[in-house]
Amino acid sequence: MNTIDAVQVDYLGRASRTLETILLTNEKKQQKIVYMYNYEGWHFRIFENVSELSNFLNDQPHEFLREYSKERYADAFLENLHF
């Protein structure tokens, strides 16, 4: 199971839209950075890199790892993400 640490939280225009930079650490002490966009606490998208995140924020074609409607599901995904 991974450890989740939010290393930075940025507010995008208003408090209801946030971008979290998250450091994941697995049992082997390997680390990975992911980015989670949160819209009003009910729309969560997880991105693997800054490029895809930037494309999303600029209405460009993009890919994301997963999308969830509840934070607990996003957290469960991150806790179990293999890398």
PDB file of C-alpha atoms in Angstrom:
ATOM      1  CA  MET A   1       0.000   0.000   0.000  1.00  0.00           C
ATOM      2  CA  ASN A   2       1.290   3.454  -0.900  1.00  0.00           C
ATOM      3  CA  THR A   3       1.688   6.396   1.411  1.00  0.00           C
ATOM      4  CA  ILE A   4       0.019   9.573   0.098  1.00  0.00           C
ATOM      5  CA  ASP A   5       1.525  12.977   0.877  1.00  0.00           C
ATOM      6  CA  ALA A   6       0.107  16.191  -0.574  1.00  0.00           C
ATOM      7  CA  VAL A   7       3.235  18.269  -1.117  1.00  0.00           C
ATOM      8  CA  GLN A   8       1.454  21.278  -2.607  1.00  0.00           C
ATOM      9  CA  VAL A   9      -2.119  22.493  -3.015  1.00  0.00           C
ATOM     10  CA  ASP A  10      -2.902  25.263  -5.490  1.00  0.00           C
ATOM     11  CA  TYR A  11      -6.240  27.022  -5.764  1.00  0.00           C
ATOM     12  CA  LEU A  12      -7.289  27.625  -9.357  1.00  0.00           C
ATOM     13  CA  GLY A  13      -9.242  30.859  -9.374  1.00  0.00           C
ATOM     14  CA  ARG A  14     -11.422  29.948  -6.402  1.00  0.00           C
ATOM     15  CA  ALA A  15     -11.403  27.640  -3.412  1.00  0.00           C
ATOM     16  CA  SER A  16     -13.718  25.116  -5.096  1.00  0.00           C
ATOM     17  CA  ARG A  17     -11.078  24.201  -7.704  1.00  0.00           C
ATOM     18  CA  THR A  18      -7.782  22.800  -6.498  1.00  0.00           C
ATOM     19  CA  LEU A  19      -4.735  21.087  -7.872  1.00  0.00           C
ATOM     20  CA  GLU A  20      -2.803  18.813  -5.539  1.00  0.00           C
ATOM     21  CA  THR A  21       0.735  17.680  -6.203  1.00  0.00           C
ATOM     22  CA  ILE A  22       0.925  14.300  -4.519  1.00  0.00           C
ATOM     23  CA  LEU A  23       3.968  12.246  -3.584  1.00  0.00           C
ATOM     24  CA  LEU A  24       3.314   8.517  -3.468  1.00  0.00           C
ATOM     25  CA  THR A  25       5.761   6.243  -1.669  1.00  0.00           C
ATOM     26  CA  ASN A  26       5.447   2.490  -1.997  1.00  0.00           C
ATOM     27  CA  GLU A  27       6.624  -0.259   0.349  1.00  0.00           C
ATOM     28  CA  LYS A  28       9.973  -0.457  -1.491  1.00  0.00           C
ATOM     29  CA  LYS A  29      10.497   3.283  -0.767  1.00  0.00           C
ATOM     30  CA  GLN A  30      10.130   4.121  -4.461  1.00  0.00           C
ATOM     31  CA  GLN A  31       8.401   7.426  -5.100  1.00  0.00           C
ATOM     32  CA  LYS A  32       6.145   8.851  -7.775  1.00  0.00           C
ATOM     33  CA  ILE A  33       4.558  12.270  -8.244  1.00  0.00           C
ATOM     34  CA  VAL A  34       0.970  12.515  -9.507  1.00  0.00           C
ATOM     35  CA  TYR A  35      -1.416  15.433  -9.823  1.00  0.00           C
ATOM     36  CA  MET A  36      -5.049  15.493  -8.763  1.00  0.00           C
ATOM     37  CA  TYR A  37      -7.501  18.092 -10.029  1.00  0.00           C
ATOM     38  CA  ASN A  38     -10.516  18.592  -7.745  1.00  0.00           C
ATOM     39  CA  TYR A  39     -13.600  20.441  -8.928  1.00  0.00           C
ATOM     40  CA  GLU A  40     -16.000  21.352  -6.118  1.00  0.00           C
ATOM     41  CA  GLY A  41     -15.261  18.221  -4.123  1.00  0.00           C
ATOM     42  CA  TRP A  42     -17.123  15.889  -6.456  1.00  0.00           C
ATOM     43  CA  HIS A  43     -14.994  15.633  -9.568  1.00  0.00           C
ATOM     44  CA  PHE A  44     -11.448  14.258  -9.225  1.00  0.00           C
ATOM     45  CA  ARG A  45      -9.053  13.612 -12.105  1.00  0.00           C
ATOM     46  CA  ILE A  46      -5.632  12.095 -11.537  1.00  0.00           C
ATOM     47  CA  PHE A  47      -2.816  12.931 -13.946  1.00  0.00           C
ATOM     48  CA  GLU A  48       0.525  11.209 -14.299  1.00  0.00           C
ATOM     49  CA  ASN A  49       2.444  14.173 -15.684  1.00  0.00           C
ATOM     50  CA  VAL A  50       2.407  17.956 -15.948  1.00  0.00           C
ATOM     51  CA  SER A  51       2.018  17.908 -19.726  1.00  0.00           C
ATOM     52  CA  GLU A  52      -1.326  16.094 -19.642  1.00  0.00           C
ATOM     53  CA  LEU A  53      -2.494  18.252 -16.750  1.00  0.00           C
ATOM     54  CA  SER A  54      -1.587  21.389 -18.683  1.00  0.00           C
ATOM     55  CA  ASN A  55      -3.460  20.128 -21.739  1.00  0.00           C
ATOM     56  CA  PHE A  56      -6.539  19.505 -19.594  1.00  0.00           C
ATOM     57  CA  LEU A  57      -6.426  22.966 -18.035  1.00  0.00           C
ATOM     58  CA  ASN A  58      -6.036  24.543 -21.490  1.00  0.00           C
ATOM     59  CA  ASP A  59      -8.884  22.563 -23.100  1.00  0.00           C
ATOM     60  CA  GLN A  60      -6.463  20.544 -25.222  1.00  0.00           C
ATOM     61  CA  PRO A  61      -6.590  16.787 -25.889  1.00  0.00           C
ATOM     62  CA  HIS A  62      -5.373  15.000 -22.779  1.00  0.00           C
ATOM     63  CA  GLU A  63      -5.218  11.696 -20.947  1.00  0.00           C
ATOM     64  CA  PHE A  64      -5.559  11.042 -17.259  1.00  0.00           C
ATOM     65  CA  LEU A  65      -5.010   7.963 -15.115  1.00  0.00           C
ATOM     66  CA  ARG A  66      -8.453   7.886 -13.543  1.00  0.00           C
ATOM     67  CA  GLU A  67     -11.523   9.962 -12.828  1.00  0.00           C
ATOM     68  CA  TYR A  68     -13.685   9.687  -9.712  1.00  0.00           C
ATOM     69  CA  SER A  69     -16.734  11.364  -8.238  1.00  0.00           C
ATOM     70  CA  LYS A  70     -15.684  10.773  -4.622  1.00  0.00           C
ATOM     71  CA  GLU A  71     -12.373  11.569  -2.961  1.00  0.00           C
ATOM     72  CA  ARG A  72     -12.298   8.281  -1.069  1.00  0.00           C
ATOM     73  CA  TYR A  73     -12.268   6.361  -4.370  1.00  0.00           C
ATOM     74  CA  ALA A  74      -9.443   8.530  -5.704  1.00  0.00           C
ATOM     75  CA  ASP A  75      -7.473   7.955  -2.497  1.00  0.00           C
ATOM     76  CA  ALA A  76      -8.059   4.190  -2.673  1.00  0.00           C
ATOM     77  CA  PHE A  77      -6.762   4.185  -6.252  1.00  0.00           C
ATOM     78  CA  LEU A  78      -3.634   6.114  -5.235  1.00  0.00           C
ATOM     79  CA  GLU A  79      -3.003   3.850  -2.240  1.00  0.00           C
ATOM     80  CA  ASN A  80      -2.972   0.823  -4.557  1.00  0.00           C
ATOM     81  CA  LEU A  81      -1.312   2.282  -7.671  1.00  0.00           C
ATOM     82  CA  HIS A  82       1.595   0.083  -8.757  1.00  0.00           C
ATOM     83  CA  PHE A  83       4.772   1.765  -9.942  1.00  0.00           C
TER      84      PHE A  83
END
